[in-house]
PDB file of C-alpha atoms in Angstrom:
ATOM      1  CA  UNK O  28     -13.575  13.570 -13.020  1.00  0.00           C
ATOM      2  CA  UNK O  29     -13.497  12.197  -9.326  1.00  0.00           C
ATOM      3  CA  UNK O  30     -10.925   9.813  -8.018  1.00  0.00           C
ATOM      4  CA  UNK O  31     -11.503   7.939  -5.052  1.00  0.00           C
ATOM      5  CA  UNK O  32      -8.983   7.142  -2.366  1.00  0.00           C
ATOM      6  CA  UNK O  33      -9.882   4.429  -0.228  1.00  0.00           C
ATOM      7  CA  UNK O  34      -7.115   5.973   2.676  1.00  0.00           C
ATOM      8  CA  UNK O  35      -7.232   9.540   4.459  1.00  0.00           C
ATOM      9  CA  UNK O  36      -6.188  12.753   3.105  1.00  0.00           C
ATOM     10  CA  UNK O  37      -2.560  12.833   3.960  1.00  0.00           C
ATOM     11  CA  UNK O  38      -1.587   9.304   3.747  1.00  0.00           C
ATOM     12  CA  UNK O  39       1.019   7.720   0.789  1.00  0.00           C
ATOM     13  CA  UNK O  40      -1.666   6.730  -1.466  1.00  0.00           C
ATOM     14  CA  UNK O  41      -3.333  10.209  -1.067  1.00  0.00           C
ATOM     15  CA  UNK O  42       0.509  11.574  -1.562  1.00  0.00           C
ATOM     16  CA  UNK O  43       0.781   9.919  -5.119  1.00  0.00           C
ATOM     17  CA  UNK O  44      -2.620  10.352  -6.305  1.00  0.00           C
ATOM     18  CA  UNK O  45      -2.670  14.354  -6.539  1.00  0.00           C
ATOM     19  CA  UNK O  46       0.445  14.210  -8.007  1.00  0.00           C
ATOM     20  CA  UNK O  47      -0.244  12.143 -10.675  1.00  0.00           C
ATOM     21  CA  UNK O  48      -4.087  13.906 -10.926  1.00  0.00           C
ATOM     22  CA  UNK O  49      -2.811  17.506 -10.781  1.00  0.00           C
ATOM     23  CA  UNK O  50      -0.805  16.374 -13.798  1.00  0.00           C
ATOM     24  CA  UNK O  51      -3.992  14.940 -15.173  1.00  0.00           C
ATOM     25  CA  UNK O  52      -5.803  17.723 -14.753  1.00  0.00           C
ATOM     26  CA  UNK O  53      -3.438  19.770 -16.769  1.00  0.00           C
ATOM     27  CA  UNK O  54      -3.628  17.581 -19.748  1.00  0.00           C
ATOM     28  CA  UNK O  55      -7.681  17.200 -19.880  1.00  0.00           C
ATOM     29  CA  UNK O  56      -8.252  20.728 -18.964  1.00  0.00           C
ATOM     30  CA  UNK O  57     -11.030  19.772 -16.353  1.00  0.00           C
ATOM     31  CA  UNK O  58     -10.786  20.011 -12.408  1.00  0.00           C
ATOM     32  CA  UNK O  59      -9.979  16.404 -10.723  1.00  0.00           C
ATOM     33  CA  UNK O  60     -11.513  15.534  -7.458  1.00  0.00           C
ATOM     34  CA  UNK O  61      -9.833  13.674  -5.208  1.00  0.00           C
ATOM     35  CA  UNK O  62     -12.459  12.334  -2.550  1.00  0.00           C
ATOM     36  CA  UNK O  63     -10.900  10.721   0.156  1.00  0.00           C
ATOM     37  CA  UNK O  64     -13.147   7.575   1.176  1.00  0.00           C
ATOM     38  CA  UNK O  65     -11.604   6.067   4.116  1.00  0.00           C
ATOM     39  CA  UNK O  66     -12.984   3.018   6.521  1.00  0.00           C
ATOM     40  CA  UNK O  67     -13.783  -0.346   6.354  1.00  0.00           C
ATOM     41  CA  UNK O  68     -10.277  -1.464   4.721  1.00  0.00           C
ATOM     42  CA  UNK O  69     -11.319   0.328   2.104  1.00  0.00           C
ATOM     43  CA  UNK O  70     -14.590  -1.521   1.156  1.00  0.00           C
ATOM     44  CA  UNK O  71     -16.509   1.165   1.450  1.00  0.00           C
ATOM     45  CA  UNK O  72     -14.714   3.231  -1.488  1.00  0.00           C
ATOM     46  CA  UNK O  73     -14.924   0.092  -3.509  1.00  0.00           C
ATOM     47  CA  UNK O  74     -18.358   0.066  -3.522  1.00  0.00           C
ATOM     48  CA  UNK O  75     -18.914   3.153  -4.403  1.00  0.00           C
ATOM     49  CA  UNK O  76     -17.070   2.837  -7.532  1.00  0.00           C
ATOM     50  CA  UNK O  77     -18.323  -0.751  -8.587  1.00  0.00           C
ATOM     51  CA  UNK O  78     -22.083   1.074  -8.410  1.00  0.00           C
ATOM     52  CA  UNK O  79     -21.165   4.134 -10.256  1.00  0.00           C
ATOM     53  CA  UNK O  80     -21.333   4.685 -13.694  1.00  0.00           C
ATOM     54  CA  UNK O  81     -18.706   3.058 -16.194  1.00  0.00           C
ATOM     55  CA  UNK O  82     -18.087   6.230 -18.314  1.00  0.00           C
ATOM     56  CA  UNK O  83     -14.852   7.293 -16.921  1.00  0.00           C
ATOM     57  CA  UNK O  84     -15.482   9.971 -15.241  1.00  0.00           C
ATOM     58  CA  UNK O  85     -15.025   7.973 -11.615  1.00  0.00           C
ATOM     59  CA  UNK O  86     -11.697   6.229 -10.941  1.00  0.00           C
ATOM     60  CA  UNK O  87     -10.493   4.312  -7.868  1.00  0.00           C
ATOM     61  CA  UNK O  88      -6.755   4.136  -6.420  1.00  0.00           C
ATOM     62  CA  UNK O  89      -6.844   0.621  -5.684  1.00  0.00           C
ATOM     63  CA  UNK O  90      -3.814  -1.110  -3.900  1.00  0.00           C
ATOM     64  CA  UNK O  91      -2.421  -4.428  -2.441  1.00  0.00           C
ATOM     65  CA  UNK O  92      -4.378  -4.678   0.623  1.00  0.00           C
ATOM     66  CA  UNK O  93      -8.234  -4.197  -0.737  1.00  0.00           C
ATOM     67  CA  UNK O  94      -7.452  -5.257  -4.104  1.00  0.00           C
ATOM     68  CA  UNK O  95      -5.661  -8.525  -3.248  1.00  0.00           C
ATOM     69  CA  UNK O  96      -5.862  -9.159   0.355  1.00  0.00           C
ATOM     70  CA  UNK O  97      -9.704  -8.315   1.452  1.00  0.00           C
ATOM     71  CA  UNK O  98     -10.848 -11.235  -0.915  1.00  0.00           C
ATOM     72  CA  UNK O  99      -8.596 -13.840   1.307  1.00  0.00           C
ATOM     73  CA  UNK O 100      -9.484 -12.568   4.673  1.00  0.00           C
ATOM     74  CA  UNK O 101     -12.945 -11.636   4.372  1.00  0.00           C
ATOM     75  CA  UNK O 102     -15.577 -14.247   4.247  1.00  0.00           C
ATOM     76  CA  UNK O 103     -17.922 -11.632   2.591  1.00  0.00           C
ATOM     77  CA  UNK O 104     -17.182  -9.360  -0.208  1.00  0.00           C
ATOM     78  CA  UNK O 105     -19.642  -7.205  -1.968  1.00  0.00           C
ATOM     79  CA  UNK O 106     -17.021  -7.128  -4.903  1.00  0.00           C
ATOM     80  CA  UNK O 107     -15.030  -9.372  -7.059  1.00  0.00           C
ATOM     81  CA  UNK O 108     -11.186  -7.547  -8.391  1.00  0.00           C
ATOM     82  CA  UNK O 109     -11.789  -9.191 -11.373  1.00  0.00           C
ATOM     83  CA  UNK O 110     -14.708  -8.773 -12.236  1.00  0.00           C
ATOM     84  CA  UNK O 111     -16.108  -5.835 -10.881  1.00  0.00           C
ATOM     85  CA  UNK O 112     -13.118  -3.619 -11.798  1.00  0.00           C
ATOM     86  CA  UNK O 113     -11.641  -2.263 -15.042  1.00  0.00           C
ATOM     87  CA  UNK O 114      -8.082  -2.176 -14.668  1.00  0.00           C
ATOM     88  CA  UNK O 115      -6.405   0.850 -16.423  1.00  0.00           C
ATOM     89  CA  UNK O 116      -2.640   0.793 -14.950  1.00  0.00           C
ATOM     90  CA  UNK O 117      -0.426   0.136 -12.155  1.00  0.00           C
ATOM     91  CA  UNK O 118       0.808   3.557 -11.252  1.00  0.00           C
ATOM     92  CA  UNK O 119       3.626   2.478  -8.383  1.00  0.00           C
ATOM     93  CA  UNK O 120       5.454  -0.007  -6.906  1.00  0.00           C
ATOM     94  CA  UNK O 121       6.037   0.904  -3.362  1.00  0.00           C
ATOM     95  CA  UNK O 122       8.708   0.817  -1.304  1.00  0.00           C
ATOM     96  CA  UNK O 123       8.033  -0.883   2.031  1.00  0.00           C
ATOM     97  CA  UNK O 124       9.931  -0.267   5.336  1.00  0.00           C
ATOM     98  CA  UNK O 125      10.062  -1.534   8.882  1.00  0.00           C
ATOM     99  CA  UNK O 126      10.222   1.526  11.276  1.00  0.00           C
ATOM    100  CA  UNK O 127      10.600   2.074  14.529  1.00  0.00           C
ATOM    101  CA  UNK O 128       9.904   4.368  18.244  1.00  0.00           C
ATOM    102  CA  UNK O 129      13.027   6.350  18.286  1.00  0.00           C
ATOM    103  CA  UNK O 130      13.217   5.368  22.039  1.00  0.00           C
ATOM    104  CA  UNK O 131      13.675   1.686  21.309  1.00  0.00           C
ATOM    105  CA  UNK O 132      16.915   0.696  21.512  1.00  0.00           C
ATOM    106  CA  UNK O 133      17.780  -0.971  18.517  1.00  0.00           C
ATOM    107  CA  UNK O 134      19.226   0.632  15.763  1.00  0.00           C
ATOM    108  CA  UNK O 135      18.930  -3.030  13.345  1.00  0.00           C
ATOM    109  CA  UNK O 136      16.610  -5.876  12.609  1.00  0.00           C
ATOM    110  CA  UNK O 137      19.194  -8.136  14.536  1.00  0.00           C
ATOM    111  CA  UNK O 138      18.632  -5.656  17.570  1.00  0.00           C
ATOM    112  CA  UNK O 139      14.777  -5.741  17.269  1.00  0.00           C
ATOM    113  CA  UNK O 140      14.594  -9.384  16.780  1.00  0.00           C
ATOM    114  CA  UNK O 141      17.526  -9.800  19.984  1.00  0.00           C
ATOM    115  CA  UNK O 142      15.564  -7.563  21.842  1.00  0.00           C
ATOM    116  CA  UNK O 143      11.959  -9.378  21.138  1.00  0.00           C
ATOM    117  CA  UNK O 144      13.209 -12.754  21.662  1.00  0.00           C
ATOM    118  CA  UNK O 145      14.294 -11.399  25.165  1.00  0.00           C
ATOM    119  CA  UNK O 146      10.888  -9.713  26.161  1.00  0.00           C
ATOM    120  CA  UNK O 147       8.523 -12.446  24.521  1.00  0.00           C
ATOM    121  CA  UNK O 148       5.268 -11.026  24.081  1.00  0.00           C
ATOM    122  CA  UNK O 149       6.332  -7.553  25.024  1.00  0.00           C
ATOM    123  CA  UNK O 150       6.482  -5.918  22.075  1.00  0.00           C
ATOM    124  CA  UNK O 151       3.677  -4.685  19.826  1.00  0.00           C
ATOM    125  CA  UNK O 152       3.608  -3.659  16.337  1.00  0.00           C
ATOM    126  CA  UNK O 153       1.222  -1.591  14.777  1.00  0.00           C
ATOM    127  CA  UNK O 154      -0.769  -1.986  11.242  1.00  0.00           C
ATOM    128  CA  UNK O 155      -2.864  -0.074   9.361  1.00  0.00           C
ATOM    129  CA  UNK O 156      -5.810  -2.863   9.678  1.00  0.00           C
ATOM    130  CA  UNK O 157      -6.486  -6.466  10.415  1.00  0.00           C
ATOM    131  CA  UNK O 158      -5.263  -8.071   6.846  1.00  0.00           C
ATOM    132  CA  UNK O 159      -4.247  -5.121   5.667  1.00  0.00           C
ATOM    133  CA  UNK O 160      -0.619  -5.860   3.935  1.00  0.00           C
ATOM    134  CA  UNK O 161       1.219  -3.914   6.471  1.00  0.00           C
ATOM    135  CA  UNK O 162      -0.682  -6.726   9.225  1.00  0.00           C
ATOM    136  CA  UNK O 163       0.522  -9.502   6.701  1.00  0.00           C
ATOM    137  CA  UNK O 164       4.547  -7.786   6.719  1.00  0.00           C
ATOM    138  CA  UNK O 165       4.285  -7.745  10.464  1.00  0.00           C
ATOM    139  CA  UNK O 166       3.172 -12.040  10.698  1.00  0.00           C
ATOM    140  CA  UNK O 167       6.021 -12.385   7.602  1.00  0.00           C
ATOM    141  CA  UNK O 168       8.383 -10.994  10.309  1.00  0.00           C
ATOM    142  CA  UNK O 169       7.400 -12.906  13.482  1.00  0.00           C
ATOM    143  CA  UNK O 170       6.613 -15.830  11.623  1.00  0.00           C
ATOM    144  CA  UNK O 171      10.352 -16.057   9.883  1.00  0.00           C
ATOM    145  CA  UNK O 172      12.302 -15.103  12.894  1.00  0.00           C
ATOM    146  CA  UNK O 173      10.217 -16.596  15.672  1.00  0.00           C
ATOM    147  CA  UNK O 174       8.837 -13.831  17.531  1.00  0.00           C
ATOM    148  CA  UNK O 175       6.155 -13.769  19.816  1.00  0.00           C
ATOM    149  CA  UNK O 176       4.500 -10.015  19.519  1.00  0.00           C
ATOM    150  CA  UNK O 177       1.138  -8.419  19.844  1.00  0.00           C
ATOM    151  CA  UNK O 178      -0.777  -7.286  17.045  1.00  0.00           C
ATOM    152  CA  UNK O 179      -2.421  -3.486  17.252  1.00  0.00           C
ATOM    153  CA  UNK O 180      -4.719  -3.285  14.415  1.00  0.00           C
ATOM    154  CA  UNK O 181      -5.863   0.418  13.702  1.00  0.00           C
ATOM    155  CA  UNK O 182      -8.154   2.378  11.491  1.00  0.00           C
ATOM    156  CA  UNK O 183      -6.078   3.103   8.704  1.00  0.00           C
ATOM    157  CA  UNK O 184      -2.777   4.467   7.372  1.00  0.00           C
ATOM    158  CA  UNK O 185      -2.685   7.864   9.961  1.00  0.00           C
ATOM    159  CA  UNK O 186      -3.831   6.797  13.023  1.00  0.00           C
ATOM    160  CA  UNK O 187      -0.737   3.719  13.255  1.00  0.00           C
ATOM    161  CA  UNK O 188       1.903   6.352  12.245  1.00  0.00           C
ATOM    162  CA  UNK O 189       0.928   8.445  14.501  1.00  0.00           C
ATOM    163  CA  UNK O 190       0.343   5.585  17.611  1.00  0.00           C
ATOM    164  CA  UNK O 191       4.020   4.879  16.484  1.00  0.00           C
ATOM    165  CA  UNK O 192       5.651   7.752  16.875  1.00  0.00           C
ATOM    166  CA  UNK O 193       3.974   8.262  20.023  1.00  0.00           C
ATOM    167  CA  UNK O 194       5.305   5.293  21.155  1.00  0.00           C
ATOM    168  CA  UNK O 195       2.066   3.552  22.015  1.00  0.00           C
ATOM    169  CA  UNK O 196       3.255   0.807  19.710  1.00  0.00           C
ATOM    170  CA  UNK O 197       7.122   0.154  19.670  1.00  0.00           C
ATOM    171  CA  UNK O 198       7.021  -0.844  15.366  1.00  0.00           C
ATOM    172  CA  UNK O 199       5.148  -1.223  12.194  1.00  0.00           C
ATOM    173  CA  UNK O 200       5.437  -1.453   8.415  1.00  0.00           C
ATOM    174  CA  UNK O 201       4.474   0.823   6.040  1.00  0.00           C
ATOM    175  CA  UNK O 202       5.226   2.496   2.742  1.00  0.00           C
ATOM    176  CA  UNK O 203       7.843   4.877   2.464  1.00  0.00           C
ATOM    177  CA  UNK O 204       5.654   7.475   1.196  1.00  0.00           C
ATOM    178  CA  UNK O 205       3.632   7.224   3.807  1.00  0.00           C
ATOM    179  CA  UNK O 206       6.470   7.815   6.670  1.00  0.00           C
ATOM    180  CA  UNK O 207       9.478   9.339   4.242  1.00  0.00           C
ATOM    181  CA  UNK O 208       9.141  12.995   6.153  1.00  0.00           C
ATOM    182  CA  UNK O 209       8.733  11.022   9.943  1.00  0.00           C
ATOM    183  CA  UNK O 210      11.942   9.116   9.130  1.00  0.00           C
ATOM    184  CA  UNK O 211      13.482  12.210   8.395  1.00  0.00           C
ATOM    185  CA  UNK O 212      12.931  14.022  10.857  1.00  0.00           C
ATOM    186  CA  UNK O 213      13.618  11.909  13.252  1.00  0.00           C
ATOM    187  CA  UNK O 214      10.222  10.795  14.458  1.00  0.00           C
ATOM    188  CA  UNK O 215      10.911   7.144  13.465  1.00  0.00           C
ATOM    189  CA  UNK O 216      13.750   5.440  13.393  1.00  0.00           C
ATOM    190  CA  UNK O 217      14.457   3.317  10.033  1.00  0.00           C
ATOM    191  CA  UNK O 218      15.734  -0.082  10.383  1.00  0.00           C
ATOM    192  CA  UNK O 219      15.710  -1.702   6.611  1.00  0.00           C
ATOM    193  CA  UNK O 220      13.484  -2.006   3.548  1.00  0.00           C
ATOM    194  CA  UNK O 221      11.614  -5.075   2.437  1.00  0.00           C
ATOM    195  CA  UNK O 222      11.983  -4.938  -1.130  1.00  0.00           C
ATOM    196  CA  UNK O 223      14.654  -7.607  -2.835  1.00  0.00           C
ATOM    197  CA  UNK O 224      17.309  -4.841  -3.614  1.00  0.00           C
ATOM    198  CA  UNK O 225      18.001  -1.558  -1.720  1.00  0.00           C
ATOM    199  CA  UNK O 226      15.617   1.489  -2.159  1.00  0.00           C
ATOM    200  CA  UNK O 227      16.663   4.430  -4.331  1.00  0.00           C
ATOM    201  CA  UNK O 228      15.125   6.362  -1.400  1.00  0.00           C
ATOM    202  CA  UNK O 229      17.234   4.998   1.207  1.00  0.00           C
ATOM    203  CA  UNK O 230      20.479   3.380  -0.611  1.00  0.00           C
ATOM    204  CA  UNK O 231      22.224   3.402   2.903  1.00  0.00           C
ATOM    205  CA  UNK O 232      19.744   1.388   4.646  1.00  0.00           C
ATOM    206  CA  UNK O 233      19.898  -3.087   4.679  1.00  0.00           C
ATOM    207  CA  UNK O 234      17.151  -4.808   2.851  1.00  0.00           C
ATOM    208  CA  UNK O 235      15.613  -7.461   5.308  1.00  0.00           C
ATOM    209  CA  UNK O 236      17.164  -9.960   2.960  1.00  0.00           C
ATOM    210  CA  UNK O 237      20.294  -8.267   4.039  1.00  0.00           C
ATOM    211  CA  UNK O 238      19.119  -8.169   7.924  1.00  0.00           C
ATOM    212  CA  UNK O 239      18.886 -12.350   7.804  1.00  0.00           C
ATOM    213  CA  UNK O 240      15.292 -12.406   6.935  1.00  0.00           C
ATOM    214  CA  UNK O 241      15.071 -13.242   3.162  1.00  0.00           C
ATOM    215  CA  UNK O 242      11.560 -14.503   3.418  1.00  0.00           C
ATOM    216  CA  UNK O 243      10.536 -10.701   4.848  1.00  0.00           C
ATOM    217  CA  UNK O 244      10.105  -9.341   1.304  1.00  0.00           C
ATOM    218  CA  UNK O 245       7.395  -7.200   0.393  1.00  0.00           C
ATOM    219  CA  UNK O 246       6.405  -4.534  -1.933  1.00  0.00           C
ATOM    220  CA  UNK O 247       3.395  -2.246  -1.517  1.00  0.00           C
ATOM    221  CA  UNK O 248       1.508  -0.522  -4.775  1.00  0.00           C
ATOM    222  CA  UNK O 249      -1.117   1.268  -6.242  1.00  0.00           C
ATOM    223  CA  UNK O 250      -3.039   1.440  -9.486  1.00  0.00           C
ATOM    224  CA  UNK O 251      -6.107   3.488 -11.342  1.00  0.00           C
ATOM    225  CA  UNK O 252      -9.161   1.281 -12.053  1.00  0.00           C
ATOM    226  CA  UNK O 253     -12.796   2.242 -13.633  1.00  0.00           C
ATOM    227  CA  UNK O 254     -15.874   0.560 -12.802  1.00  0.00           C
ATOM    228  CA  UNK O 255     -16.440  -2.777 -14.852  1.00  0.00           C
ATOM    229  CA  UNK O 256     -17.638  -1.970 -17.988  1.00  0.00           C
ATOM    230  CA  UNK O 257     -16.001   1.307 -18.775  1.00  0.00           C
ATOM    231  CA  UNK O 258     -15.416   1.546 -22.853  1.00  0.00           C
ATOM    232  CA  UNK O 259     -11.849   0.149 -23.749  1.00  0.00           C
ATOM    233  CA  UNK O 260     -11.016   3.190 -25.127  1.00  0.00           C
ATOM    234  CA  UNK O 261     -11.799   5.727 -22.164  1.00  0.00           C
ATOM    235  CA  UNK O 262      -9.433   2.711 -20.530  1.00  0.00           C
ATOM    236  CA  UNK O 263      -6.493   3.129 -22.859  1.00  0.00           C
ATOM    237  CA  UNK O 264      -6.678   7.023 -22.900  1.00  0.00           C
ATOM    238  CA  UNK O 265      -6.829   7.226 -19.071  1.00  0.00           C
ATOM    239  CA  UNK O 266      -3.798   4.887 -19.518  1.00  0.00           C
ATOM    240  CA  UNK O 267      -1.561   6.537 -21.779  1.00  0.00           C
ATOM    241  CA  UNK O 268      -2.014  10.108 -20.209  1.00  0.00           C
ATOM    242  CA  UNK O 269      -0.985   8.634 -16.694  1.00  0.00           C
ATOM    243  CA  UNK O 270       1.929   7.101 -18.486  1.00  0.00           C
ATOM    244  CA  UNK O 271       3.149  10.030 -20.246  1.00  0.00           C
ATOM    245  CA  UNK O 272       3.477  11.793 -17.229  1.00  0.00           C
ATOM    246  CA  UNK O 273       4.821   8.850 -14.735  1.00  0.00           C
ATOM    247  CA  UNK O 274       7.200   8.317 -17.330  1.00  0.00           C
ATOM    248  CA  UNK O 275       8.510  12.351 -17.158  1.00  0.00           C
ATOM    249  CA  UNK O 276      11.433  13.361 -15.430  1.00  0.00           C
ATOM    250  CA  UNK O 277       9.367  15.658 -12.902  1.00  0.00           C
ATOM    251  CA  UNK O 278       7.108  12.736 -11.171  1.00  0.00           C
ATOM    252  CA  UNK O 279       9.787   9.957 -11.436  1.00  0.00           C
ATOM    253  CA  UNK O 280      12.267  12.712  -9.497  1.00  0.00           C
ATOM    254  CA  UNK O 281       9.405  13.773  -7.128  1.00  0.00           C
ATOM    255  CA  UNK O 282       7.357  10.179  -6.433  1.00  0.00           C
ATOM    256  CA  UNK O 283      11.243   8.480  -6.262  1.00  0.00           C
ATOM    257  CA  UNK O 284      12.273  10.887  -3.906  1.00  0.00           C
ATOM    258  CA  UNK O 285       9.600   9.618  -1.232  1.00  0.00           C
ATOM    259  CA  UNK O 286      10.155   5.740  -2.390  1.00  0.00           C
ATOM    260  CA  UNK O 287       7.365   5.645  -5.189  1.00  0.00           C
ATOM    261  CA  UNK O 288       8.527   4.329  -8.381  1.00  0.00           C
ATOM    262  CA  UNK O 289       6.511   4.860 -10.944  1.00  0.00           C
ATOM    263  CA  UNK O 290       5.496   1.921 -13.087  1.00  0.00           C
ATOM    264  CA  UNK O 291       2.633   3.279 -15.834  1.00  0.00           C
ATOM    265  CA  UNK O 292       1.614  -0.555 -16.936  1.00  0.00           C
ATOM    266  CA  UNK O 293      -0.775  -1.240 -19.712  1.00  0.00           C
ATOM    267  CA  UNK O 294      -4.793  -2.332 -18.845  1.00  0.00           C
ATOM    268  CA  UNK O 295      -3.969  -5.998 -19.425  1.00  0.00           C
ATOM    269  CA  UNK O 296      -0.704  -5.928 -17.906  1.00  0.00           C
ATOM    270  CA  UNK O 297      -2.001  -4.503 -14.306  1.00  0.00           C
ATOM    271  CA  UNK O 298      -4.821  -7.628 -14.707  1.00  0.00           C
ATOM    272  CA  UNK O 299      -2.552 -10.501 -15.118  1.00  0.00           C
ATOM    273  CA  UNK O 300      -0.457  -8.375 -12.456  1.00  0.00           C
ATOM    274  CA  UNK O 301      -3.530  -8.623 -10.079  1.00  0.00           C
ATOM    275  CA  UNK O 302      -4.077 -11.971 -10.827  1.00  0.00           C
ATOM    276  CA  UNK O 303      -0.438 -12.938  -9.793  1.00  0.00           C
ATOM    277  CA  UNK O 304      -1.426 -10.392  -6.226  1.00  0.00           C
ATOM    278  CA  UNK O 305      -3.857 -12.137  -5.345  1.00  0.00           C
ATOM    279  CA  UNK O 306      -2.933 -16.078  -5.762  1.00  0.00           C
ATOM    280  CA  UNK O 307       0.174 -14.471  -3.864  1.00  0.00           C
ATOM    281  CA  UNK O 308      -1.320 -13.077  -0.247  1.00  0.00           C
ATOM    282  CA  UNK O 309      -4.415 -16.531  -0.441  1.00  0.00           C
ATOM    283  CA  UNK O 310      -1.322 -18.444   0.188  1.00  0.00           C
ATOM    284  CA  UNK O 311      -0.176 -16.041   3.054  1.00  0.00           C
ATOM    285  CA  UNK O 312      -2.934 -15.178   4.407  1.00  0.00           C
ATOM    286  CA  UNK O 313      -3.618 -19.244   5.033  1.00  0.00           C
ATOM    287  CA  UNK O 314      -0.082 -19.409   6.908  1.00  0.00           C
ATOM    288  CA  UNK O 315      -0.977 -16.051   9.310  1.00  0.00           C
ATOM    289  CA  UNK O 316      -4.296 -18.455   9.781  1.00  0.00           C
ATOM    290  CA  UNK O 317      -6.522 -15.221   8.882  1.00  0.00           C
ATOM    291  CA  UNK O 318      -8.057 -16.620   5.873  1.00  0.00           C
ATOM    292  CA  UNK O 319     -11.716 -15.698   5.769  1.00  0.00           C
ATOM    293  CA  UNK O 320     -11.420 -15.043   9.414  1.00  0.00           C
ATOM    294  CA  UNK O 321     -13.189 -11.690   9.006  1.00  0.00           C
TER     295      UNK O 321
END
């Protein structure tokens, strides 16, 4: 069985994936492969999997940006979600956070957005890609408190942490997962969390609702799916395995812990879910004026 991960090795969707396939692995008795696929906002990984074939045996972690963002900012797909993808569950819901360059000096959104409004144009916030959600978070910030910043897209999920806590970008959004052991120790600084209530990982930290920003709200997550025409029942075994585990004490304590909670849906709940996704970002990727732009 191969799994594809359309991010680096390292990264919070690689993070979640071998912890939910070692688990897998254990339960069919067969090696998992996890084969990192990175690039291209993750188009390339997606076509890999829409080509290969629908017995099971290949499986993509999609998430919110090349699931239900790509097909509003990019003029030219070579896939459809919907119809080139079997959905088979929505693994997480991930927490999303606004970090920044220890050496800034602000220690709250009000700070930041003080300290932006008083160098306008200074500023520049990373993102993990142009339309990528973490680009989208950043335009949901400037956009709802007026800010005038520069965009610095990069090549994926490592590469912006890592411009960030070298200070060659002052902020950026990003999962939790992805930045949990940076905010730790100390590498970032942690300003709030853009979910609608506090995150289990962080209870001691504001919400951007709680900041002033209640439009700021946004959730990352992440999901198995098969090529299209993978038998329903490969689907729903894939499916309830996942869940089982997800739903144990050991992966809720260990994905919670680095702001991944697991959700285990059903194949036809993750599709209407996806449907909701991505009649969600059309509508904000028109007001960030990137739609189709790519």
């Amino acid at each position: 069985v191969r799994i594809v991960v359309p991010k680096p090795a390292g990264g919070g969707v690689d993070i979640y994936t071998r912890a939910i396939s070692q688990k897998l692995a254990e339960t069919w008795g067969q090696q998992i492969i996890v084969d990192n696929r990175p690039g291209a906002n993750g188009i390339i990984a997606i076509e890999q999997i829409i080509k290969a074939k629908p017995d099971g045996y290949t499986l993509v972690t999609g998430f919110t940006s090349v699931l239900t963002i790509n097909p509003h900012v990019y003029k030219s797909l070579p896939y459809d979600t919907l119809r080139d993808l079997a959905p088979v569950t929505q693994l997480v819901s991930n927490t999303m956070v606004l970090a920044v360059h220890p050496h800034l000096p602000v220690r709250s959104v009000k700070e930041l957005v003080a300290l932006s409004k008083s160098r306008p144009g200074d500023l520049m916030y990373g993102s993990f890609g142009i339309g990528n959600l973490t680009h989208l978070a950043g335009e949901l910030l400037r956009l709802e408190a007026g800010l005038k910043m520069v965009h610095v897209p990069y090549k994926g999920e490592t590469p912006a942490i890592t411009e960030t806590i070298s200070g060659q970008v002052a902020l950026l959004f990003a999962t939790s997962v992805g930045v949990a052991a940076h905010i730790q120790s100390g590498r970032l600084r942690l300003l709030a969390t853009c979910g609608e209530e506090r995150a289990k990982a962080f209870p001691g930290t504001q919400t951007m609702i709680e900041s002033g920003l209640p439009g700021v709200v946004v959730t990352g997550w992440g999901g198995f799916l098969a090529p299209a025409g993978t038998p329903r029942e490969i689907v729903e075994k894939v499916q309830r395995d996942a869940a089982r585990h997800l739903q144990g004490a050991e992966l809720r304590e260990r994905l919670g812990g680095i702001g991944s909670e697991p959700i285990a849906s059903t194949p036809d709940a993750f599709a209407a879910f996806l449907k909701g996704e991505l009649e969600k970002w059309e509508r904000v990727s028109k007001v960030a004026g990137i739609y189709k732009s790519q």
